[in-house]
Amino acid sequence: MKTKNAISVKEIILEHLWIALGVAILATSVFLFFRPHNLVLGGISGLGIILEYLSSKHWSFQIPLWLTNLVFNVVLSLIALKVMGFRFLLKTIYGFLCLTLFFFLLEFTPQGFMEFFYTIPLIISSMIGAIVAGIGIGIFFLKDAGTGGTVLIAQLISHRFKKLPVATSLMFADWSIILMGIFVFGIERSVYGMVAIYISTKVIEQTMKFLTKFRERRAA
């Protein structure tokens, strides 16, 4: 009985480490490749990039990515908690807290190091960022985890309107943020953002397939 419990605890720890790894990779892609070029791909991270830019340009203070991610996801989680219950939200809460933590830690990246990423051409930055983000998302999606944001908004909308698929709700939520990006940063960056979404979607699929096959081979 003790052995079973020990294995169970080990599996839970490993699962959460994998989720943290995937979220760390996603956070890195946003911070190093999307943020320097104001590329908005939807999600709360995209909204965070918009608010960080607007606050630094027009206000007397700057709203960092980690703060936007934390505040919006806490509010969404409190709403979802009442509607869908704590058990449903457990991995999502863990995911967005990890993402908030990694965004916060990345704020301490040396400026000299960050300057290199500002010099990368927009098209290359968007493609590399999309690939890296896709790998990260694929890893934590495989563990049935998420980072809240527009996925949680989509789940809440679909919970309220039963006939509306989550995928459709997610599309509307993400595109509303991309539309905001068009007004703030212009059409060119938004087009690159849309291309990056397409690339990352394909990478997510391939990452999940590869990790599933790898896990099956190890289990065989």
GROMACS .gro file of N, CA, C and O in nm, residues 88-206:
model
  476
   88PHE      N    1  -1.238   2.136  -1.120
   88PHE     CA    2  -1.219   2.168  -1.262
   88PHE      C    3  -1.105   2.268  -1.280
   88PHE      O    4  -1.030   2.262  -1.376
   89LEU      N    5  -1.090   2.360  -1.184
   89LEU     CA    6  -0.995   2.470  -1.199
   89LEU      C    7  -0.856   2.441  -1.145
   89LEU      O    8  -0.764   2.520  -1.166
   90LEU      N    9  -0.837   2.329  -1.077
   90LEU     CA   10  -0.713   2.304  -1.003
   90LEU      C   11  -0.588   2.321  -1.089
   90LEU      O   12  -0.497   2.397  -1.056
   91LYS      N   13  -0.582   2.251  -1.203
   91LYS     CA   14  -0.464   2.259  -1.290
   91LYS      C   15  -0.453   2.395  -1.358
   91LYS      O   16  -0.342   2.444  -1.385
   92THR      N   17  -0.567   2.456  -1.387
   92THR     CA   18  -0.566   2.589  -1.450
   92THR      C   19  -0.505   2.692  -1.355
   92THR      O   20  -0.424   2.775  -1.396
   93ILE      N   21  -0.545   2.687  -1.227
   93ILE     CA   22  -0.490   2.779  -1.127
   93ILE      C   23  -0.339   2.758  -1.115
   93ILE      O   24  -0.262   2.856  -1.113
   94TYR      N   25  -0.298   2.633  -1.109
   94TYR     CA   26  -0.154   2.602  -1.102
   94TYR      C   27  -0.082   2.656  -1.226
   94TYR      O   28   0.025   2.716  -1.216
   95GLY      N   29  -0.144   2.638  -1.343
   95GLY     CA   30  -0.084   2.682  -1.469
   95GLY      C   31  -0.066   2.832  -1.476
   95GLY      O   32   0.042   2.881  -1.511
   96PHE      N   33  -0.171   2.908  -1.443
   96PHE     CA   34  -0.158   3.054  -1.456
   96PHE      C   35  -0.069   3.113  -1.346
   96PHE      O   36  -0.003   3.216  -1.368
   97LEU      N   37  -0.063   3.048  -1.229
   97LEU     CA   38   0.029   3.094  -1.126
   97LEU      C   39   0.175   3.071  -1.168
   97LEU      O   40   0.262   3.156  -1.143
   98CYS      N   41   0.200   2.957  -1.233
   98CYS     CA   42   0.334   2.930  -1.287
   98CYS      C   43   0.370   3.034  -1.393
   98CYS      O   44   0.482   3.088  -1.393
   99LEU      N   45   0.276   3.062  -1.483
   99LEU     CA   46   0.301   3.160  -1.590
   99LEU      C   47   0.329   3.298  -1.530
   99LEU      O   48   0.421   3.368  -1.574
  100THR      N   49   0.251   3.337  -1.430
  100THR     CA   50   0.273   3.465  -1.362
  100THR      C   51   0.411   3.471  -1.300
  100THR      O   52   0.483   3.571  -1.312
  101LEU      N   53   0.450   3.363  -1.232
  101LEU     CA   54   0.582   3.357  -1.168
  101LEU      C   55   0.694   3.369  -1.270
  101LEU      O   56   0.789   3.446  -1.249
  102PHE      N   57   0.684   3.295  -1.382
  102PHE     CA   58   0.789   3.299  -1.484
  102PHE      C   59   0.797   3.437  -1.551
  102PHE      O   60   0.906   3.486  -1.578
  103PHE      N   61   0.682   3.500  -1.574
  103PHE     CA   62   0.682   3.637  -1.629
  103PHE      C   63   0.753   3.732  -1.531
  103PHE      O   64   0.829   3.820  -1.572
  104PHE      N   65   0.724   3.715  -1.403
  104PHE     CA   66   0.785   3.800  -1.300
  104PHE      C   67   0.937   3.780  -1.296
  104PHE      O   68   1.013   3.878  -1.293
  105LEU      N   69   0.982   3.656  -1.300
  105LEU     CA   70   1.125   3.626  -1.296
  105LEU      C   71   1.197   3.678  -1.421
  105LEU      O   72   1.310   3.727  -1.413
  106LEU      N   73   1.129   3.670  -1.536
  106LEU     CA   74   1.189   3.716  -1.661
  106LEU      C   75   1.207   3.867  -1.665
  106LEU      O   76   1.285   3.919  -1.745
  107GLU      N   77   1.134   3.940  -1.578
  107GLU     CA   78   1.152   4.085  -1.568
  107GLU      C   79   1.294   4.122  -1.526
  107GLU      O   80   1.340   4.233  -1.550
  108PHE      N   81   1.363   4.027  -1.462
  108PHE     CA   82   1.499   4.052  -1.414
  108PHE      C   83   1.606   4.012  -1.516
  108PHE      O   84   1.724   4.010  -1.485
  109THR      N   85   1.562   3.980  -1.640
  109THR     CA   86   1.658   3.950  -1.747
  109THR      C   87   1.744   4.073  -1.775
  109THR      O   88   1.689   4.184  -1.791
  110PRO      N   89   1.877   4.059  -1.778
  110PRO     CA   90   1.964   4.176  -1.804
  110PRO      C   91   1.927   4.249  -1.933
  110PRO      O   92   1.900   4.185  -2.035
  111GLN      N   93   1.925   4.381  -1.927
  111GLN     CA   94   1.885   4.462  -2.042
  111GLN      C   95   1.976   4.439  -2.162
  111GLN      O   96   1.931   4.439  -2.277
  112GLY      N   97   2.105   4.420  -2.134
  112GLY     CA   98   2.200   4.395  -2.243
  112GLY      C   99   2.167   4.268  -2.319
  112GLY      O  100   2.181   4.263  -2.442
  113PHE      N  101   2.119   4.167  -2.247
  113PHE     CA  102   2.078   4.041  -2.310
  113PHE      C  103   1.950   4.061  -2.390
  113PHE      O  104   1.935   4.010  -2.501
  114MET      N  105   1.856   4.140  -2.336
  114MET     CA  106   1.728   4.163  -2.402
  114MET      C  107   1.744   4.241  -2.532
  114MET      O  108   1.667   4.223  -2.626
  115GLU      N  109   1.844   4.329  -2.538
  115GLU     CA  110   1.865   4.412  -2.657
  115GLU      C  111   1.886   4.329  -2.783
  115GLU      O  112   1.848   4.370  -2.893
  116PHE      N  113   1.944   4.211  -2.767
  116PHE     CA  114   1.965   4.121  -2.881
  116PHE      C  115   1.833   4.082  -2.945
  116PHE      O  116   1.819   4.078  -3.067
  117PHE      N  117   1.731   4.056  -2.863
  117PHE     CA  118   1.602   4.010  -2.914
  117PHE      C  119   1.524   4.122  -2.983
  117PHE      O  120   1.439   4.096  -3.068
  118TYR      N  121   1.554   4.246  -2.948
  118TYR     CA  122   1.492   4.360  -3.017
  118TYR      C  123   1.548   4.377  -3.158
  118TYR      O  124   1.485   4.439  -3.244
  119THR      N  125   1.669   4.322  -3.182
  119THR     CA  126   1.733   4.336  -3.313
  119THR      C  127   1.695   4.224  -3.410
  119THR      O  128   1.724   4.232  -3.529
  120ILE      N  129   1.630   4.118  -3.361
  120ILE     CA  130   1.590   4.007  -3.449
  120ILE      C  131   1.479   4.057  -3.542
  120ILE      O  132   1.382   4.119  -3.496
  121PRO      N  133   1.490   4.031  -3.672
  121PRO     CA  134   1.383   4.073  -3.766
  121PRO      C  135   1.246   4.020  -3.723
  121PRO      O  136   1.236   3.909  -3.668
  122LEU      N  137   1.145   4.098  -3.749
  122LEU     CA  138   1.008   4.067  -3.707
  122LEU      C  139   0.963   3.929  -3.754
  122LEU      O  140   0.908   3.850  -3.676
  123ILE      N  141   0.987   3.895  -3.880
  123ILE     CA  142   0.940   3.768  -3.934
  123ILE      C  143   1.008   3.649  -3.867
  123ILE      O  144   0.945   3.548  -3.835
  124ILE      N  145   1.138   3.662  -3.839
  124ILE     CA  146   1.212   3.553  -3.774
  124ILE      C  147   1.168   3.539  -3.629
  124ILE      O  148   1.147   3.428  -3.579
  125SER      N  149   1.151   3.652  -3.561
  125SER     CA  150   1.107   3.650  -3.422
  125SER      C  151   0.970   3.585  -3.407
  125SER      O  152   0.947   3.506  -3.316
  126SER      N  153   0.879   3.618  -3.500
  126SER     CA  154   0.744   3.561  -3.493
  126SER      C  155   0.745   3.411  -3.518
  126SER      O  156   0.673   3.335  -3.451
  127MET      N  157   0.830   3.364  -3.610
  127MET     CA  158   0.836   3.221  -3.642
  127MET      C  159   0.902   3.141  -3.529
  127MET      O  160   0.850   3.037  -3.488
  128ILE      N  161   1.015   3.192  -3.479
  128ILE     CA  162   1.083   3.121  -3.369
  128ILE      C  163   0.993   3.121  -3.245
  128ILE      O  164   0.978   3.018  -3.178
  129GLY      N  165   0.934   3.236  -3.217
  129GLY     CA  166   0.844   3.246  -3.102
  129GLY      C  167   0.728   3.149  -3.112
  129GLY      O  168   0.689   3.086  -3.013
  130ALA      N  169   0.670   3.136  -3.232
  130ALA     CA  170   0.557   3.045  -3.253
  130ALA      C  171   0.598   2.900  -3.229
  130ALA      O  172   0.524   2.822  -3.168
  131ILE      N  173   0.717   2.863  -3.277
  131ILE     CA  174   0.766   2.725  -3.259
  131ILE      C  175   0.790   2.695  -3.112
  131ILE      O  176   0.747   2.592  -3.059
  132VAL      N  177   0.859   2.788  -3.044
  132VAL     CA  178   0.889   2.768  -2.901
  132VAL      C  179   0.760   2.764  -2.819
  132VAL      O  180   0.743   2.677  -2.733
  133ALA      N  181   0.668   2.856  -2.847
  133ALA     CA  182   0.540   2.859  -2.775
  133ALA      C  183   0.462   2.730  -2.799
  133ALA      O  184   0.403   2.674  -2.706
  134GLY      N  185   0.461   2.683  -2.924
  134GLY     CA  186   0.390   2.559  -2.958
  134GLY      C  187   0.442   2.439  -2.881
  134GLY      O  188   0.365   2.354  -2.834
  135ILE      N  189   0.574   2.432  -2.864
  135ILE     CA  190   0.634   2.323  -2.787
  135ILE      C  191   0.589   2.330  -2.641
  135ILE      O  192   0.547   2.230  -2.582
  136GLY      N  193   0.595   2.450  -2.584
  136GLY     CA  194   0.554   2.467  -2.444
  136GLY      C  195   0.408   2.433  -2.422
  136GLY      O  196   0.374   2.359  -2.329
  137ILE      N  197   0.321   2.486  -2.508
  137ILE     CA  198   0.177   2.460  -2.494
  137ILE      C  199   0.147   2.312  -2.514
  137ILE      O  200   0.065   2.253  -2.442
  138GLY      N  201   0.215   2.249  -2.610
  138GLY     CA  202   0.196   2.106  -2.635
  138GLY      C  203   0.228   2.023  -2.513
  138GLY      O  204   0.159   1.925  -2.483
  139ILE      N  205   0.331   2.062  -2.439
  139ILE     CA  206   0.372   1.987  -2.320
  139ILE      C  207   0.265   1.994  -2.212
  139ILE      O  208   0.225   1.891  -2.157
  140PHE      N  209   0.217   2.116  -2.180
  140PHE     CA  210   0.119   2.119  -2.070
  140PHE      C  211  -0.022   2.081  -2.115
  140PHE      O  212  -0.103   2.036  -2.034
  141PHE      N  213  -0.053   2.094  -2.245
  141PHE     CA  214  -0.181   2.043  -2.294
  141PHE      C  215  -0.189   1.891  -2.279
  141PHE      O  216  -0.295   1.835  -2.252
  142LEU      N  217  -0.075   1.825  -2.299
  142LEU     CA  218  -0.070   1.679  -2.287
  142LEU      C  219  -0.104   1.634  -2.145
  142LEU      O  220  -0.150   1.523  -2.123
  143LYS      N  221  -0.081   1.722  -2.049
  143LYS     CA  222  -0.111   1.692  -1.908
  143LYS      C  223  -0.247   1.748  -1.868
  143LYS      O  224  -0.279   1.758  -1.748
  144ASP      N  225  -0.329   1.783  -1.969
  144ASP     CA  226  -0.463   1.838  -1.945
  144ASP      C  227  -0.460   1.962  -1.858
  144ASP      O  228  -0.548   1.984  -1.773
  145ALA      N  229  -0.357   2.044  -1.877
  145ALA     CA  230  -0.344   2.167  -1.800
  145ALA      C  231  -0.362   2.287  -1.892
  145ALA      O  232  -0.355   2.274  -2.014
  146GLY      N  233  -0.382   2.402  -1.832
  146GLY     CA  234  -0.395   2.526  -1.908
  146GLY      C  235  -0.341   2.641  -1.827
  146GLY      O  236  -0.300   2.624  -1.712
  147THR      N  237  -0.341   2.758  -1.886
  147THR     CA  238  -0.292   2.877  -1.816
  147THR      C  239  -0.403   2.981  -1.799
  147THR      O  240  -0.377   3.099  -1.783
  148GLY      N  241  -0.528   2.935  -1.804
  148GLY     CA  242  -0.640   3.026  -1.786
  148GLY      C  243  -0.661   3.113  -1.908
  148GLY      O  244  -0.660   3.065  -2.022
  149GLY      N  245  -0.677   3.243  -1.886
  149GLY     CA  246  -0.689   3.337  -1.998
  149GLY      C  247  -0.811   3.316  -2.083
  149GLY      O  248  -0.920   3.285  -2.033
  150THR      N  249  -0.792   3.329  -2.215
  150THR     CA  250  -0.905   3.321  -2.308
  150THR      C  251  -0.965   3.179  -2.314
  150THR      O  252  -1.082   3.164  -2.347
  151VAL      N  253  -0.884   3.078  -2.280
  151VAL     CA  254  -0.939   2.941  -2.275
  151VAL      C  255  -1.045   2.933  -2.167
  151VAL      O  256  -1.153   2.876  -2.186
  152LEU      N  257  -1.016   2.994  -2.052
  152LEU     CA  258  -1.112   2.996  -1.941
  152LEU      C  259  -1.234   3.080  -1.976
  152LEU      O  260  -1.348   3.043  -1.943
  153ILE      N  261  -1.212   3.191  -2.044
  153ILE     CA  262  -1.325   3.274  -2.091
  153ILE      C  263  -1.415   3.192  -2.184
  153ILE      O  264  -1.537   3.194  -2.172
  154ALA      N  265  -1.351   3.118  -2.277
  154ALA     CA  266  -1.425   3.035  -2.372
  154ALA      C  267  -1.506   2.927  -2.301
  154ALA      O  268  -1.621   2.900  -2.336
  155GLN      N  269  -1.445   2.867  -2.198
  155GLN     CA  270  -1.515   2.763  -2.122
  155GLN      C  271  -1.634   2.821  -2.046
  155GLN      O  272  -1.740   2.757  -2.038
  156LEU      N  273  -1.620   2.941  -1.994
  156LEU     CA  274  -1.729   3.007  -1.923
  156LEU      C  275  -1.843   3.043  -2.018
  156LEU      O  276  -1.961   3.023  -1.986
  157ILE      N  277  -1.808   3.093  -2.136
  157ILE     CA  278  -1.909   3.128  -2.236
  157ILE      C  279  -1.986   3.004  -2.281
  157ILE      O  280  -2.110   3.004  -2.289
  158SER      N  281  -1.912   2.897  -2.309
  158SER     CA  282  -1.975   2.773  -2.354
  158SER      C  283  -2.057   2.707  -2.244
  158SER      O  284  -2.154   2.636  -2.271
  159HIS      N  285  -2.016   2.728  -2.120
  159HIS     CA  286  -2.093   2.676  -2.006
  159HIS      C  287  -2.227   2.750  -1.996
  159HIS      O  288  -2.329   2.690  -1.964
  160ARG      N  289  -2.224   2.880  -2.027
  160ARG     CA  290  -2.347   2.961  -2.021
  160ARG      C  291  -2.435   2.935  -2.143
  160ARG      O  292  -2.556   2.921  -2.131
  161PHE      N  293  -2.372   2.927  -2.262
  161PHE     CA  294  -2.447   2.901  -2.385
  161PHE      C  295  -2.411   2.760  -2.433
  161PHE      O  296  -2.311   2.741  -2.503
  162LYS      N  297  -2.488   2.664  -2.394
  162LYS     CA  298  -2.456   2.522  -2.410
  162LYS      C  299  -2.431   2.480  -2.555
  162LYS      O  300  -2.351   2.391  -2.582
  163LYS      N  301  -2.498   2.544  -2.649
  163LYS     CA  302  -2.486   2.502  -2.789
  163LYS      C  303  -2.362   2.561  -2.858
  163LYS      O  304  -2.331   2.526  -2.971
  164LEU      N  305  -2.293   2.650  -2.790
  164LEU     CA  306  -2.176   2.715  -2.848
  164LEU      C  307  -2.050   2.636  -2.812
  164LEU      O  308  -2.016   2.625  -2.695
  165PRO      N  309  -1.980   2.578  -2.912
  165PRO     CA  310  -1.860   2.499  -2.884
  165PRO      C  311  -1.749   2.584  -2.821
  165PRO      O  312  -1.739   2.704  -2.849
  166VAL      N  313  -1.665   2.521  -2.738
  166VAL     CA  314  -1.555   2.592  -2.673
  166VAL      C  315  -1.460   2.651  -2.777
  166VAL      O  316  -1.411   2.763  -2.761
  167ALA      N  317  -1.434   2.575  -2.884
  167ALA     CA  318  -1.341   2.621  -2.989
  167ALA      C  319  -1.390   2.751  -3.052
  167ALA      O  320  -1.310   2.842  -3.080
  168THR      N  321  -1.521   2.762  -3.074
  168THR     CA  322  -1.578   2.884  -3.132
  168THR      C  323  -1.567   3.000  -3.035
  168THR      O  324  -1.531   3.112  -3.073
  169SER      N  325  -1.597   2.973  -2.908
  169SER     CA  326  -1.585   3.076  -2.805
  169SER      C  327  -1.440   3.125  -2.794
  169SER      O  328  -1.414   3.244  -2.779
  170LEU      N  329  -1.346   3.030  -2.800
  170LEU     CA  330  -1.204   3.064  -2.790
  170LEU      C  331  -1.161   3.151  -2.908
  170LEU      O  332  -1.085   3.248  -2.891
  171MET      N  333  -1.212   3.118  -3.027
  171MET     CA  334  -1.178   3.195  -3.147
  171MET      C  335  -1.225   3.340  -3.131
  171MET      O  336  -1.149   3.434  -3.159
  172PHE      N  337  -1.347   3.359  -3.083
  172PHE     CA  338  -1.400   3.494  -3.063
  172PHE      C  339  -1.320   3.571  -2.958
  172PHE      O  340  -1.289   3.689  -2.975
  173ALA      N  341  -1.284   3.502  -2.849
  173ALA     CA  342  -1.209   3.567  -2.741
  173ALA      C  343  -1.070   3.609  -2.788
  173ALA      O  344  -1.026   3.722  -2.763
  174ASP      N  345  -1.001   3.520  -2.859
  174ASP     CA  346  -0.866   3.551  -2.908
  174ASP      C  347  -0.868   3.659  -3.015
  174ASP      O  348  -0.784   3.750  -3.016
  175TRP      N  349  -0.965   3.649  -3.106
  175TRP     CA  350  -0.971   3.746  -3.214
  175TRP      C  351  -1.008   3.886  -3.165
  175TRP      O  352  -0.969   3.986  -3.226
  176SER      N  353  -1.081   3.894  -3.058
  176SER     CA  354  -1.113   4.026  -3.002
  176SER      C  355  -0.986   4.094  -2.951
  176SER      O  356  -0.969   4.216  -2.966
  177ILE      N  357  -0.893   4.015  -2.895
  177ILE     CA  358  -0.766   4.071  -2.848
  177ILE      C  359  -0.675   4.104  -2.966
  177ILE      O  360  -0.607   4.207  -2.967
  178ILE      N  361  -0.676   4.018  -3.069
  178ILE     CA  362  -0.598   4.046  -3.190
  178ILE      C  363  -0.648   4.175  -3.257
  178ILE      O  364  -0.569   4.256  -3.306
  179LEU      N  365  -0.781   4.195  -3.255
  179LEU     CA  366  -0.839   4.317  -3.312
  179LEU      C  367  -0.791   4.440  -3.236
  179LEU      O  368  -0.761   4.543  -3.297
  180MET      N  369  -0.781   4.429  -3.104
  180MET     CA  370  -0.727   4.537  -3.023
  180MET      C  371  -0.582   4.565  -3.065
  180MET      O  372  -0.539   4.681  -3.074
  181GLY      N  373  -0.507   4.457  -3.091
  181GLY     CA  374  -0.368   4.470  -3.135
  181GLY      C  375  -0.355   4.544  -3.267
  181GLY      O  376  -0.261   4.621  -3.287
  182ILE      N  377  -0.451   4.523  -3.357
  182ILE     CA  378  -0.450   4.592  -3.486
  182ILE      C  379  -0.462   4.743  -3.465
  182ILE      O  380  -0.390   4.823  -3.526
  183PHE      N  381  -0.553   4.785  -3.376
  183PHE     CA  382  -0.574   4.927  -3.349
  183PHE      C  383  -0.454   4.991  -3.279
  183PHE      O  384  -0.424   5.108  -3.301
  184VAL      N  385  -0.385   4.913  -3.195
  184VAL     CA  386  -0.273   4.968  -3.117
  184VAL      C  387  -0.142   4.964  -3.194
  184VAL      O  388  -0.067   5.061  -3.198
  185PHE      N  389  -0.113   4.848  -3.260
  185PHE     CA  390   0.019   4.828  -3.322
  185PHE      C  391   0.017   4.830  -3.475
  185PHE      O  392   0.124   4.826  -3.537
  186GLY      N  393  -0.101   4.830  -3.536
  186GLY     CA  394  -0.107   4.831  -3.681
  186GLY      C  395  -0.127   4.693  -3.741
  186GLY      O  396  -0.110   4.591  -3.674
  187ILE      N  397  -0.161   4.690  -3.868
  187ILE     CA  398  -0.198   4.566  -3.937
  187ILE      C  399  -0.079   4.473  -3.959
  187ILE      O  400  -0.093   4.350  -3.955
  188GLU      N  401   0.040   4.529  -3.985
  188GLU     CA  402   0.155   4.444  -4.018
  188GLU      C  403   0.187   4.347  -3.904
  188GLU      O  404   0.200   4.226  -3.927
  189ARG      N  405   0.199   4.399  -3.783
  189ARG     CA  406   0.232   4.313  -3.669
  189ARG      C  407   0.120   4.213  -3.640
  189ARG      O  408   0.145   4.101  -3.598
  190SER      N  409  -0.003   4.254  -3.664
  190SER     CA  410  -0.117   4.165  -3.642
  190SER      C  411  -0.116   4.049  -3.741
  190SER      O  412  -0.149   3.936  -3.706
  191VAL      N  413  -0.077   4.076  -3.866
  191VAL     CA  414  -0.067   3.969  -3.968
  191VAL      C  415   0.040   3.869  -3.927
  191VAL      O  416   0.020   3.747  -3.934
  192TYR      N  417   0.156   3.919  -3.881
  192TYR     CA  418   0.261   3.829  -3.832
  192TYR      C  419   0.211   3.748  -3.712
  192TYR      O  420   0.246   3.631  -3.697
  193GLY      N  421   0.131   3.813  -3.628
  193GLY     CA  422   0.073   3.743  -3.514
  193GLY      C  423  -0.019   3.630  -3.556
  193GLY      O  424  -0.016   3.521  -3.500
  194MET      N  425  -0.100   3.655  -3.659
  194MET     CA  426  -0.190   3.551  -3.712
  194MET      C  427  -0.113   3.433  -3.771
  194MET      O  428  -0.149   3.318  -3.752
  195VAL      N  429  -0.005   3.465  -3.843
  195VAL     CA  430   0.081   3.359  -3.899
  195VAL      C  431   0.143   3.278  -3.786
  195VAL      O  432   0.150   3.155  -3.792
  196ALA      N  433   0.186   3.348  -3.680
  196ALA     CA  434   0.246   3.280  -3.565
  196ALA      C  435   0.146   3.188  -3.496
  196ALA      O  436   0.182   3.079  -3.451
  197ILE      N  437   0.018   3.230  -3.489
  197ILE     CA  438  -0.086   3.144  -3.431
  197ILE      C  439  -0.098   3.014  -3.510
  197ILE      O  440  -0.107   2.905  -3.454
  198TYR      N  441  -0.099   3.027  -3.643
  198TYR     CA  442  -0.110   2.908  -3.730
  198TYR      C  443   0.008   2.813  -3.708
  198TYR      O  444  -0.010   2.692  -3.692
  199ILE      N  445   0.129   2.870  -3.705
  199ILE     CA  446   0.249   2.787  -3.687
  199ILE      C  447   0.246   2.718  -3.550
  199ILE      O  448   0.272   2.598  -3.539
  200SER      N  449   0.215   2.795  -3.446
  200SER     CA  450   0.214   2.737  -3.311
  200SER      C  451   0.111   2.627  -3.296
  200SER      O  452   0.134   2.527  -3.227
  201THR      N  453  -0.005   2.643  -3.363
  201THR     CA  454  -0.109   2.538  -3.360
  201THR      C  455  -0.056   2.407  -3.417
  201THR      O  456  -0.078   2.299  -3.360
  202LYS      N  457   0.016   2.415  -3.530
  202LYS     CA  458   0.074   2.297  -3.592
  202LYS      C  459   0.181   2.234  -3.503
  202LYS      O  460   0.191   2.112  -3.491
  203VAL      N  461   0.261   2.320  -3.440
  203VAL     CA  462   0.368   2.270  -3.352
  203VAL      C  463   0.307   2.204  -3.228
  203VAL      O  464   0.359   2.102  -3.180
  204ILE      N  465   0.199   2.260  -3.175
  204ILE     CA  466   0.130   2.198  -3.061
  204ILE      C  467   0.087   2.056  -3.094
  204ILE      O  468   0.111   1.962  -3.018
  205GLU      N  469   0.026   2.039  -3.212
  205GLU     CA  470  -0.021   1.907  -3.256
  205GLU      C  471   0.095   1.808  -3.266
  205GLU      O  472   0.086   1.695  -3.217
  206GLN      N  473   0.205   1.851  -3.329
  206GLN     CA  474   0.320   1.762  -3.348
  206GLN      C  475   0.389   1.730  -3.216
  206GLN      O  476   0.435   1.618  -3.195
   0.00000   0.00000   0.00000
